Coordinates of C-alpha atoms in Angstrom, one line a residue:
X1056 CA 30.1 2.3 36.6
X1057 CA 28.4 5.0 37.7
X1058 CA 27.5 7.4 35.6
X1059 CA 28.6 10.4 37.9
X1060 CA 31.8 9.6 38.0
X1061 CA 32.5 9.6 34.7
X1062 CA 30.5 12.0 32.9
X1063 CA 33.5 14.2 32.7
X1064 CA 35.2 11.8 30.4
X1065 CA 33.1 10.9 28.2
X1066 CA 32.4 14.9 27.7
X1067 CA 36.3 15.1 27.6
X1068 CA 36.9 17.0 30.2
X1069 CA 38.5 14.7 32.8
X1070 CA 41.8 15.1 34.0
X1071 CA 42.3 13.1 36.7
X1072 CA 41.0 9.7 34.1
X1073 CA 43.4 7.6 36.4
X1074 CA 41.1 7.3 39.3
X1075 CA 38.7 6.1 37.6
X1076 CA 40.6 3.7 34.9
X1077 CA 43.5 0.8 35.7
X1078 CA 44.3 -1.3 39.0
X1079 CA 43.4 -0.2 41.9
X1080 CA 44.4 -1.3 45.1
X1081 CA 42.0 -2.1 47.6
X1082 CA 42.6 -3.5 50.9
X1083 CA 41.8 -7.2 49.8
X1084 CA 41.6 -7.2 46.3
X1085 CA 42.6 -5.0 43.3
X1086 CA 40.0 -2.9 41.1
X1087 CA 40.2 -3.6 37.2
X1088 CA 38.5 -1.0 35.0
X1089 CA 39.3 -0.8 31.1
X1090 CA 37.8 1.3 28.5
X1091 CA 36.4 -1.0 25.0
X1092 CA 33.4 -0.4 23.8
X1093 CA 33.7 -2.5 20.7
X1094 CA 35.5 -4.9 22.0
X1095 CA 33.7 -8.5 22.4
X1096 CA 35.3 -10.0 25.7
X1097 CA 38.1 -9.0 28.1
X1098 CA 39.2 -10.9 30.8
X1099 CA 42.6 -10.1 32.9
X1100 CA 45.3 -12.6 33.0
X1101 CA 48.2 -12.4 34.8
X1102 CA 50.5 -14.0 37.1
X1103 CA 48.1 -14.1 40.1
X1104 CA 46.0 -16.4 38.0
X1105 CA 48.7 -17.9 35.8
X1106 CA 47.2 -16.0 33.0
X1107 CA 43.9 -18.1 32.4
X1108 CA 41.5 -16.2 30.3
X1109 CA 38.8 -18.1 32.1
X1110 CA 38.9 -17.3 35.5
X1111 CA 38.8 -13.6 35.2
X1112 CA 36.4 -12.4 32.9
X1113 CA 35.5 -8.7 32.7
X1114 CA 31.7 -7.4 32.6
X1115 CA 30.4 -4.5 30.4
X1116 CA 28.5 -2.1 31.3
X1117 CA 25.9 0.6 28.8
X1118 CA 29.1 3.1 28.5
X1119 CA 31.3 0.1 27.7
X1120 CA 34.1 0.4 30.1
X1121 CA 34.8 -3.7 30.9
X1122 CA 35.2 -3.7 34.9
X1123 CA 37.0 -6.7 37.5
X1124 CA 38.0 -7.3 40.8
X1125 CA 40.0 -9.7 41.6
X1126 CA 41.0 -11.0 45.5
X1127 CA 43.7 -12.9 45.0
X1128 CA 45.9 -9.9 42.9
X1129 CA 48.6 -8.0 44.5
X1130 CA 50.5 -4.9 44.8
X1131 CA 53.9 -6.3 41.7
X1132 CA 52.0 -8.3 40.0
X1133 CA 51.7 -8.4 36.6
X1134 CA 49.3 -7.9 34.0
X1135 CA 47.1 -8.2 30.8
X1136 CA 44.0 -8.0 29.0
X1137 CA 42.9 -10.5 27.3
X1138 CA 40.8 -8.6 24.1
X1139 CA 38.2 -10.2 22.1
X1140 CA 38.5 -7.9 19.0
X1141 CA 35.6 -6.7 17.2
X1142 CA 35.4 -9.5 14.6
X1143 CA 36.6 -12.1 16.9
X1144 CA 40.6 -12.0 17.0
X1145 CA 42.1 -12.2 20.2
X1146 CA 44.6 -10.2 21.5
X1147 CA 46.4 -9.5 24.5
X1148 CA 47.0 -5.9 25.0
X1149 CA 48.6 -3.9 28.0
X1150 CA 46.5 -1.8 30.4
X1151 CA 46.4 2.0 28.7
X1152 CA 46.4 3.2 32.8
X1153 CA 48.7 1.4 34.4
X1154 CA 51.1 3.0 36.3
X1155 CA 53.9 0.2 36.0
X1156 CA 55.4 -1.9 33.5
X1157 CA 58.1 -4.8 32.3
X1158 CA 61.7 -3.4 31.2
X1159 CA 61.6 -4.1 28.1
X1160 CA 61.7 -6.3 25.4
X1161 CA 58.7 -7.9 27.8
X1162 CA 55.4 -5.9 28.4
X1163 CA 53.1 -6.5 30.7
X1164 CA 51.5 -3.7 33.2
X1165 CA 53.0 -4.4 36.4
X1166 CA 49.8 -3.1 39.3
X1167 CA 51.2 -0.9 41.3
X1168 CA 49.2 1.6 44.6
X1169 CA 51.6 5.1 43.9
X1170 CA 51.8 5.2 47.7
X1171 CA 54.0 7.1 49.0
X1172 CA 54.8 9.3 52.4
X1173 CA 57.8 10.6 52.1
X1174 CA 57.4 14.0 50.2
X1175 CA 59.3 17.1 51.9
X1176 CA 58.8 19.4 48.8
X1177 CA 55.6 21.3 50.1
X1178 CA 57.1 24.9 50.8
X1179 CA 58.6 24.2 47.1
X1180 CA 55.3 22.9 45.7
X1181 CA 53.9 26.5 47.1
X1182 CA 56.1 29.1 46.1
X1183 CA 56.8 27.7 42.8
X1184 CA 55.1 30.0 39.7
X1185 CA 55.5 30.7 35.8
X1186 CA 58.5 32.6 36.4
X1187 CA 58.0 35.2 33.6
X1188 CA 60.3 37.9 35.6
X1189 CA 62.1 35.1 37.3
X1190 CA 65.6 33.9 35.6
X1191 CA 65.1 30.7 33.6
X1192 CA 67.8 28.4 32.9
X1193 CA 67.2 25.2 32.2
X1194 CA 69.4 21.8 31.8
X1195 CA 68.2 19.0 29.3
X1196 CA 68.8 15.4 30.2
X1197 CA 68.6 12.1 29.0
X1198 CA 68.8 10.5 32.3
X1199 CA 70.0 7.0 30.7
X1200 CA 72.7 8.3 29.5
X1201 CA 73.5 11.2 31.3
X1202 CA 75.6 9.0 33.7
X1203 CA 76.0 5.1 32.8
X1204 CA 77.8 1.8 34.3
X1205 CA 78.4 -0.1 30.9
X1206 CA 76.2 -1.2 29.3
X1207 CA 73.6 -1.1 31.7
X1208 CA 70.8 1.8 32.8
X1209 CA 71.8 4.3 35.7
X1210 CA 68.9 4.3 38.0
X1211 CA 67.3 7.5 39.6
X1212 CA 69.8 7.6 43.0
X1213 CA 72.3 6.7 41.6
X1214 CA 72.8 9.8 39.5
X1215 CA 71.0 11.9 42.0
X1216 CA 73.2 13.4 44.7
X1217 CA 75.9 14.0 41.9
X1218 CA 72.8 16.2 39.2
X1219 CA 72.0 17.8 42.1
X1220 CA 75.1 19.1 43.1
X1221 CA 76.0 19.4 39.1
X1222 CA 73.3 21.2 38.7
X1223 CA 73.4 23.7 42.1
X1224 CA 77.7 23.9 40.8
X1225 CA 76.9 25.6 37.7
X1226 CA 73.4 27.2 38.7
X1227 CA 70.6 25.7 36.7
X1228 CA 67.2 26.2 37.8
X1229 CA 65.4 23.4 36.2
X1230 CA 65.8 19.9 34.6
X1231 CA 64.0 19.0 32.0
X1232 CA 64.1 15.0 31.5
X1233 CA 63.3 13.8 28.6
X1234 CA 60.3 11.7 27.7
X1235 CA 59.6 9.3 31.7
X1236 CA 56.7 7.5 30.0
X1237 CA 57.7 3.7 29.8
X1238 CA 58.1 3.2 25.5
X1239 CA 59.4 0.2 23.7
X1240 CA 62.1 1.5 21.5
X1241 CA 65.4 2.6 23.7
X1242 CA 66.2 4.9 20.4
X1243 CA 62.6 6.4 20.5
X1244 CA 64.4 8.6 23.6
X1245 CA 60.7 8.0 25.1
X1246 CA 58.7 9.7 22.3
X1247 CA 57.0 6.7 21.4
X1248 CA 55.5 6.1 24.2
X1249 CA 53.6 3.3 25.0
X1250 CA 52.8 3.5 29.2
X1251 CA 51.1 7.0 29.1
X1252 CA 50.8 6.7 33.3
X1253 CA 54.0 4.5 33.6
X1254 CA 57.0 5.4 34.4
X1255 CA 59.9 3.8 32.6
X1256 CA 61.1 0.8 34.3
X1257 CA 65.0 1.8 33.1
X1258 CA 65.6 4.1 35.4
X1259 CA 64.2 3.0 38.8
X1260 CA 60.7 1.7 40.2
X1261 CA 57.6 4.9 40.6
X1262 CA 58.5 5.2 44.1
X1263 CA 62.5 6.0 42.9
X1264 CA 61.1 8.2 40.6
X1265 CA 59.7 10.2 43.6
X1266 CA 61.6 10.0 45.9
X1267 CA 64.5 11.6 42.6
X1268 CA 61.8 14.8 42.2
X1269 CA 61.4 15.0 46.2
X1270 CA 64.9 15.5 46.1
X1271 CA 65.3 18.0 43.9
X1272 CA 62.5 19.8 45.0
X1273 CA 63.9 19.8 48.9
X1274 CA 67.9 21.2 46.3
X1275 CA 65.8 24.3 45.3
X1276 CA 65.7 22.7 41.1
X1277 CA 62.6 22.8 39.7
X1278 CA 61.8 19.7 37.6
X1279 CA 59.6 19.7 33.6
X1280 CA 59.2 16.5 31.9
X1281 CA 58.6 15.9 28.0
X1282 CA 55.2 14.9 27.5
X1283 CA 54.3 13.4 24.3
X1284 CA 50.5 14.2 23.2
X1285 CA 50.4 13.6 19.2
X1286 CA 51.3 10.5 18.5
X1287 CA 51.9 7.0 19.7
X1288 CA 53.3 3.8 19.0
X1289 CA 52.5 1.2 16.5
X1290 CA 52.9 -1.7 18.5
X1291 CA 50.0 -4.2 18.6
X1292 CA 50.1 -4.9 22.3
X1293 CA 49.2 -0.9 23.1
X1294 CA 46.8 1.4 22.1
X1295 CA 46.4 0.4 18.1
X1296 CA 43.0 -0.7 17.4
X1297 CA 42.5 -1.1 21.1
X1298 CA 39.6 -2.9 20.9
X1299 CA 39.2 -3.8 17.0
X1300 CA 38.2 -0.2 15.7
X1301 CA 40.1 2.9 15.7
X1302 CA 39.7 3.7 19.6
X1303 CA 42.4 6.2 19.9
X1304 CA 43.8 6.7 17.0
X1305 CA 41.8 8.3 13.2
X1306 CA 39.6 6.8 11.2
X1307 CA 40.5 7.0 8.3
X1308 CA 44.1 6.0 7.5
X1309 CA 45.5 9.1 5.9
X1310 CA 44.8 11.2 8.9
X1311 CA 46.0 7.9 11.2
X1312 CA 49.5 7.6 10.1
X1313 CA 52.1 9.9 11.5
X1314 CA 55.9 11.2 9.3
X1315 CA 57.7 9.2 12.8
X1316 CA 55.4 5.7 11.6
X1317 CA 53.4 6.1 14.6
X1318 CA 49.8 6.8 15.0
X1319 CA 48.0 10.1 15.9
X1320 CA 46.3 10.6 18.6
X1321 CA 42.1 11.7 17.3
X1322 CA 42.8 14.8 19.2
X1323 CA 38.8 15.2 18.3
X1324 CA 37.5 12.3 20.0
X1325 CA 36.2 13.6 24.0
X1326 CA 37.4 10.2 25.4
X1327 CA 40.5 11.1 23.5
X1328 CA 41.1 14.1 25.0
X1329 CA 40.2 12.7 28.8
X1330 CA 42.9 10.2 28.5
X1331 CA 45.6 12.7 27.3
X1332 CA 44.7 15.6 29.6
X1333 CA 44.5 13.2 32.7
X1334 CA 47.9 11.5 31.5
X1335 CA 49.6 14.9 31.4
X1336 CA 48.0 16.5 34.7
X1337 CA 49.1 12.5 36.1
X1338 CA 53.2 14.1 36.4
X1339 CA 52.4 17.1 37.6
X1340 CA 49.8 15.3 40.4
X1341 CA 51.1 12.3 41.4
X1342 CA 55.2 12.9 40.6
X1343 CA 55.2 16.8 41.5
X1344 CA 56.6 17.4 38.4
X1345 CA 56.6 21.3 37.7
X1346 CA 56.2 21.7 34.0
X1347 CA 55.5 19.6 31.3
X1348 CA 56.9 20.4 27.5
X1349 CA 54.5 19.5 25.2
X1350 CA 56.1 17.4 21.7
X1351 CA 55.5 18.3 17.8
X1352 CA 52.8 20.6 18.7
X1353 CA 53.1 21.9 15.2
X1354 CA 51.5 18.9 14.0
X1355 CA 49.0 19.3 16.5
X1356 CA 47.9 22.7 15.2
X1357 CA 48.0 22.2 11.3
X1358 CA 47.5 18.6 9.8
X1359 CA 50.5 16.5 9.5
X1360 CA 52.1 19.8 11.2
X1361 CA 52.6 20.9 7.3
X1362 CA 50.5 24.4 7.1
X1363 CA 49.3 24.3 3.8
X1364 CA 46.9 20.8 4.8
X1365 CA 45.3 23.5 7.1
X1366 CA 44.5 24.4 11.1
X1367 CA 43.4 21.1 12.9
X1368 CA 40.6 22.7 14.8
X1369 CA 40.0 20.0 16.8
X1370 CA 43.5 19.6 17.9
X1371 CA 44.0 23.2 18.9
X1372 CA 40.3 22.6 20.8
X1373 CA 42.4 19.9 22.6
X1374 CA 45.5 21.6 23.3
X1375 CA 43.1 24.9 25.0
X1376 CA 40.8 23.1 27.1
X1377 CA 43.9 20.7 28.8
X1378 CA 46.3 23.8 29.0
X1379 CA 43.0 25.8 30.9
X1380 CA 42.4 22.9 32.5
X1381 CA 45.7 22.3 34.1
X1382 CA 46.2 25.9 34.8
X1383 CA 42.8 25.9 37.0
X1384 CA 43.2 23.2 39.0
X1385 CA 47.1 24.5 39.7
X1386 CA 46.6 27.9 40.5
X1387 CA 48.5 28.7 37.6
X1388 CA 51.8 27.6 39.1
X1389 CA 52.5 25.0 36.4
X1390 CA 54.6 25.9 33.3
X1391 CA 53.4 24.8 30.3
X1392 CA 56.0 24.7 27.1
X1393 CA 55.1 24.1 23.8
X1394 CA 57.8 23.0 20.7
X1395 CA 56.2 24.2 18.0
X1396 CA 57.7 25.8 14.8
X1397 CA 55.3 27.1 13.5
X1398 CA 54.5 31.0 13.2
X1399 CA 51.0 29.7 14.6
X1400 CA 49.7 33.7 16.3
X1401 CA 48.8 33.3 19.9
X1402 CA 50.4 29.9 21.1
X1403 CA 51.1 31.4 24.6
X1404 CA 48.1 33.5 24.7
X1405 CA 45.5 33.2 26.8
X1406 CA 42.9 29.7 26.3
X1407 CA 40.7 32.5 27.2
X1408 CA 41.2 35.6 25.2
X1409 CA 41.3 32.3 22.3
X1410 CA 44.8 31.7 22.0
X1411 CA 46.3 27.9 23.0
X1412 CA 47.1 28.7 26.5
X1413 CA 51.2 27.3 27.0
X1414 CA 52.8 29.9 28.6
X1415 CA 55.9 29.9 26.5
X1416 CA 57.3 28.3 23.2
X1417 CA 60.4 27.5 22.1
X1418 CA 61.8 29.7 19.9
X1419 CA 63.2 27.3 16.6
X1420 CA 63.6 30.3 14.2
X1421 CA 66.2 32.4 17.3
X1422 CA 68.0 28.8 17.5
X1423 CA 68.3 28.2 13.7
X1424 CA 69.6 31.8 12.3
X1425 CA 72.0 32.0 15.1
X1426 CA 74.1 28.8 14.8
X1427 CA 73.2 29.3 11.0
X1428 CA 75.0 32.6 11.4
X1429 CA 77.9 31.1 13.3
X1430 CA 78.8 28.0 10.9
X1431 CA 79.3 31.1 8.2
X1432 CA 82.8 31.6 7.2
X1433 CA 83.8 34.7 9.2
X1434 CA 84.3 36.8 5.4
X1435 CA 80.6 36.1 5.0
X1436 CA 78.7 36.6 7.8
X1437 CA 79.1 41.0 7.3
X1438 CA 75.8 40.1 4.9
X1439 CA 74.2 37.7 7.1
X1440 CA 73.5 40.1 10.1
X1441 CA 69.9 39.8 10.1
X1442 CA 70.4 36.4 11.3
X1443 CA 70.9 38.2 14.1
X1444 CA 68.9 40.8 14.4
X1445 CA 65.2 39.5 13.2
X1446 CA 64.5 37.3 16.4
X1447 CA 63.4 40.9 17.9
X1448 CA 61.6 41.7 15.2
X1449 CA 59.2 39.3 16.3
X1450 CA 59.9 38.5 20.0
X1451 CA 57.6 39.3 21.7
X1452 CA 54.7 38.1 20.1
X1453 CA 54.5 35.1 22.0
X1454 CA 56.9 34.1 25.4
X1455 CA 59.8 32.3 24.1
X1456 CA 62.5 30.2 25.8
X1457 CA 65.4 30.0 23.7
X1458 CA 66.6 26.4 23.3
X1459 CA 69.8 24.7 22.6
X1460 CA 67.6 21.0 23.0
X1461 CA 68.9 17.6 22.4
X1462 CA 67.7 17.8 18.6
X1463 CA 70.9 20.4 17.8
X1464 CA 73.0 17.1 18.7
X1465 CA 72.3 14.0 17.1
X1466 CA 71.4 12.7 13.6
X1467 CA 74.4 14.8 12.1
X1468 CA 73.9 17.9 12.1
X1469 CA 76.7 18.3 15.5
X1470 CA 77.2 19.3 18.5
X1471 CA 76.8 23.0 19.3
X1472 CA 80.5 23.6 20.3
X1473 CA 81.1 21.5 16.9
X1474 CA 79.1 24.2 14.4
X1475 CA 80.9 26.8 15.0
X1476 CA 83.3 27.8 12.2
X1477 CA 86.6 26.4 11.9
X1478 CA 88.9 24.2 13.4
X1479 CA 89.0 23.1 17.0
X1480 CA 90.9 25.8 18.9
X1481 CA 88.9 28.4 16.9
X1482 CA 85.3 27.0 18.3
X1483 CA 86.4 27.7 21.8
X1484 CA 86.2 31.7 21.4
X1485 CA 83.4 31.3 19.0
X1486 CA 81.5 29.1 21.1
X1487 CA 82.0 31.4 24.6
X1488 CA 80.2 34.3 22.3
X1489 CA 77.8 32.6 21.3
X1490 CA 76.7 31.3 24.8
X1491 CA 77.1 35.0 26.6
X1492 CA 74.9 36.6 23.3
X1493 CA 72.5 33.6 24.2
X1494 CA 72.5 34.5 27.9
X1495 CA 72.0 38.7 27.0
X1496 CA 68.7 38.0 25.1
X1497 CA 65.7 38.2 26.2
X1498 CA 63.7 35.0 26.6
X1499 CA 64.5 32.1 29.3
X1500 CA 67.1 29.5 28.3
X1501 CA 67.1 26.1 27.9
X1502 CA 70.3 23.9 27.0
X1503 CA 71.0 20.5 26.8
X1504 CA 74.0 18.2 28.6
X1505 CA 76.8 18.1 27.6
X1506 CA 76.9 21.6 25.6
X1507 CA 78.2 23.2 29.1
X1508 CA 81.9 21.2 29.0
X1509 CA 81.8 21.7 25.2
X1510 CA 81.1 18.7 23.9
X1511 CA 82.6 18.0 20.2
X1512 CA 81.1 13.9 19.8
X1513 CA 77.1 14.0 18.8
X1514 CA 75.0 13.2 21.7
X1515 CA 74.5 8.9 21.6
X1516 CA 72.0 7.4 24.2
X1517 CA 73.9 4.6 24.6
X1518 CA 76.7 6.2 26.0
X1519 CA 76.9 8.6 28.7
X1520 CA 78.5 11.8 28.4
X1521 CA 82.1 12.8 27.3
X1522 CA 83.0 14.0 30.8
X1523 CA 86.9 13.4 30.2
X1524 CA 86.9 16.3 28.3
X1525 CA 86.9 18.0 31.3
X1526 CA 91.1 16.9 31.8
X1527 CA 91.6 19.3 29.1
X1528 CA 92.3 22.9 30.1
X1529 CA 90.6 24.6 27.6
X1530 CA 87.4 22.4 27.8
X1531 CA 87.4 23.0 32.4
X1532 CA 87.9 26.4 31.2
X1533 CA 84.7 26.7 28.9
X1534 CA 82.6 24.9 31.7
X1535 CA 84.0 27.4 33.8
X1536 CA 82.7 29.9 31.8
X1537 CA 79.0 28.3 31.4
X1538 CA 79.5 28.7 35.2
X1539 CA 80.5 32.2 35.4
X1540 CA 77.6 33.1 32.8
X1541 CA 75.3 31.5 34.4
X1542 CA 75.6 33.2 37.8
X1543 CA 75.8 36.5 35.5
X1544 CA 72.5 35.5 34.9
X1545 CA 71.0 34.5 37.7
X1546 CA 72.5 37.6 39.9
X1547 CA 71.3 40.3 36.8
X1548 CA 67.6 41.0 36.5
X1549 CA 67.9 43.1 34.1
X1550 CA 68.6 40.0 31.9
X1551 CA 65.2 38.9 33.1
X1552 CA 62.8 40.9 34.5
X1553 CA 61.7 42.6 31.5
X1554 CA 61.9 39.2 28.7
X1555 CA 58.6 40.0 27.6
X1556 CA 58.5 43.9 27.6
X1557 CA 60.1 46.0 24.6
X1558 CA 61.6 48.7 27.8
X1559 CA 64.1 45.6 28.2
X1560 CA 66.0 45.8 25.7
X1561 CA 67.1 48.4 23.4
X1562 CA 69.5 47.5 19.9
X1563 CA 72.4 50.1 20.2
X1564 CA 74.2 48.7 16.8
X1565 CA 72.8 45.8 14.4
X1566 CA 76.4 45.4 11.8
X1567 CA 74.7 48.4 9.7
X1568 CA 79.1 48.5 8.4
X1569 CA 79.5 45.0 7.9
X1570 CA 81.4 44.4 10.6
X1571 CA 79.6 41.8 12.5
X1572 CA 79.4 44.0 15.8
X1573 CA 76.4 43.9 17.8
X1574 CA 75.9 46.4 20.6
X1575 CA 72.5 46.8 23.2
X1576 CA 71.3 47.1 26.3
X1577 CA 69.0 44.8 28.8
X1578 CA 66.9 46.9 31.5
X1579 CA 64.7 47.0 33.7
X1580 CA 63.4 49.5 36.9
X1581 CA 66.6 49.8 38.6
X1582 CA 69.1 48.3 36.6
X1583 CA 71.3 48.5 32.5
X1584 CA 73.1 46.0 30.9
X1585 CA 75.1 47.3 27.9
X1586 CA 76.1 44.3 26.1
X1587 CA 78.7 44.1 22.9
X1588 CA 80.0 41.2 20.5
X1589 CA 82.3 41.3 17.8
X1590 CA 81.2 37.8 16.1
X1591 CA 84.7 38.4 13.2
X1592 CA 87.5 37.0 13.1
X1593 CA 88.9 40.7 13.4
X1594 CA 89.9 42.6 16.8
X1595 CA 87.0 46.0 16.3
X1596 CA 87.4 49.0 18.5
X1597 CA 83.7 50.8 19.0
X1598 CA 84.9 54.5 19.2
X1599 CA 82.3 57.5 20.3
X1600 CA 80.0 54.8 21.9
X1601 CA 76.9 56.7 23.1
X1602 CA 74.5 55.8 25.7
X1603 CA 71.7 57.0 26.4
X1604 CA 71.1 58.9 29.7
X1605 CA 74.1 60.6 32.1
X1606 CA 76.4 57.7 31.8
X1607 CA 79.2 57.7 34.8
X1608 CA 81.0 54.7 34.1
X1609 CA 80.7 51.3 32.8
X1610 CA 81.9 48.4 35.2
X1611 CA 83.0 45.2 33.6
X1612 CA 81.3 41.8 34.6
X1613 CA 82.2 38.7 32.1
X1614 CA 84.6 39.2 28.3
X1615 CA 84.5 36.3 27.0
X1616 CA 88.5 36.5 25.7
X1617 CA 89.9 35.9 29.8
X1618 CA 92.3 33.9 29.6
X1619 CA 90.5 31.7 33.0
X1620 CA 88.2 31.1 30.0
X1621 CA 91.1 30.4 27.8
X1622 CA 91.1 33.5 26.1
X1623 CA 93.7 36.1 25.6
X1624 CA 93.0 38.9 27.6
X1625 CA 93.9 39.7 31.2
X1626 CA 90.8 39.7 33.5
X1627 CA 90.6 43.3 34.6
X1628 CA 87.9 45.1 36.3
X1629 CA 88.6 49.2 35.7
X1630 CA 85.8 50.8 35.2
X1631 CA 85.2 52.6 31.9
X1632 CA 84.6 55.9 32.0
X1633 CA 83.1 58.1 28.9
X1634 CA 85.4 60.0 27.4
X1635 CA 85.2 63.5 25.6
X1636 CA 83.6 61.9 22.9
X1637 CA 81.7 59.2 24.5
X1638 CA 83.1 55.1 24.9
X1639 CA 86.2 53.6 23.6
X1640 CA 86.2 50.0 23.8
X1641 CA 87.8 47.2 21.9
X1642 CA 86.5 43.7 21.1
X1643 CA 88.9 41.3 20.2
X1644 CA 88.1 38.4 17.0
X1645 CA 85.0 36.1 17.8
X1646 CA 84.6 37.5 21.6
X1647 CA 82.0 39.0 23.8
X1648 CA 81.9 41.5 26.3
X1649 CA 79.3 42.6 29.1
X1650 CA 79.6 46.3 31.1
X1651 CA 76.7 47.2 33.9
X1652 CA 75.8 50.8 33.2
X1653 CA 76.1 53.5 36.4
X1654 CA 73.8 56.6 36.1
X1655 CA 75.2 59.9 37.5
X1656 CA 73.3 60.7 40.3
X1657 CA 69.9 63.5 39.4

């Protein structure tokens, strides 16, 4: 193969290696290319040659790239590489760059051209951006269990219209799909991948996935995809010891083996960097995805995710390079999100300024602290107000997203609503107050499917969401509340325009008296919004509340205790005017209120 064509690949700067490797459909043939420098021989076997390894033997060039052109192969045919590994062992391998694959438990690659001429999202693609000063309200979902048809997997086209209707009605700006690259074990949810360029065959063809993305964009909904750049499955048909040597994994066993019984990518190796950067770009380029949420970044920053093991400098350099090149390719219009649980600095700082170059980082500290607070018996919350206030002490160090993801509703952790202290009916007012607090807190928002209906059963990838809960008035009211706070968020510039500026937030009361009452303002240039929360099981009277500026009145926007949401208070839109000693406001137990502040004209 021409050295000029592969130069960037071997330098670790290639983000379109899928145009070089894999199976490429030509007018009268299919061209196969695979990188395996230490293999002793490779043949293409498939449905087009009766799986005979003598018919289509590949030739190796001086770069370690094996090539073969097959005239009678065609789109839709299945194939594998029969590899004679270094040392003589023979093994059949899936194509690392396959564009489509068989449904598990089968694992052959499938020839696919990826031709799609029905994109209608040009205007969307030109206008999209990172959204730093815009509302971003993400609906995270597992495609296979949002809705199900018996034991069969649903296909994209079966849920597409209903999903769009749901997101539009309940005012989510983006859908985040859990990994859609091919994977062998359903229970891994896609986080243990084999086909980094192959959309999973569980939910339809790769062309149907393109239709799905196109439909979301036409409806004004962005799509983010989970991407797993840290580790891959051990299955012998995939990347492990591909040519008889650790081509993709670290050469030493200690670094290669991960905590998930998978293998860690060797992120110091230039060819691996090009492979992963190209895999990331593949979804942005071919499928028009608007952003990537990068999984397990803490395990890339530190060796085995443990700070005591030291910083993995090679992995950090890989992330800087990947984020820089992807931003350059898309003029900074795509979102790159890190799931990182560490305190490693400058994750969302530009790589040009020494940071890792992500746009956003999940605020897992906020999530853990706040949920820990609300799990506690209310009598003890007065001694743990730091769980609520600490997030604002570090918030401006990064650009954060507030995540209530799938990880928080599985493996015995209980669902978000179920985590609230107390019995069934007592969980709902606490849940409403918590979600209003989430919308009020600086940072973009993410909720996993089921959170919006107050699901009480932990997520199970084999079952659809408990939509039947909406037959119960209390859950239906909860969904109505969630919809209305989403509307509030999207329509209130003070809640997003100054997310990452200290001028956009001010504490007025942070429970220093043990009352479990928290009061703060969100601001932007032309708007001030007041929030008050009472996380105790007792009512609380806010007496003599004094607000900065010359305030004329407070206009009620949301009260989590309104009857229409399942609360006890009759809805009122009457404006509150300050008395001689300021504003007097009564907060119901486990409640939150939101007011628009109107100032006197100067």
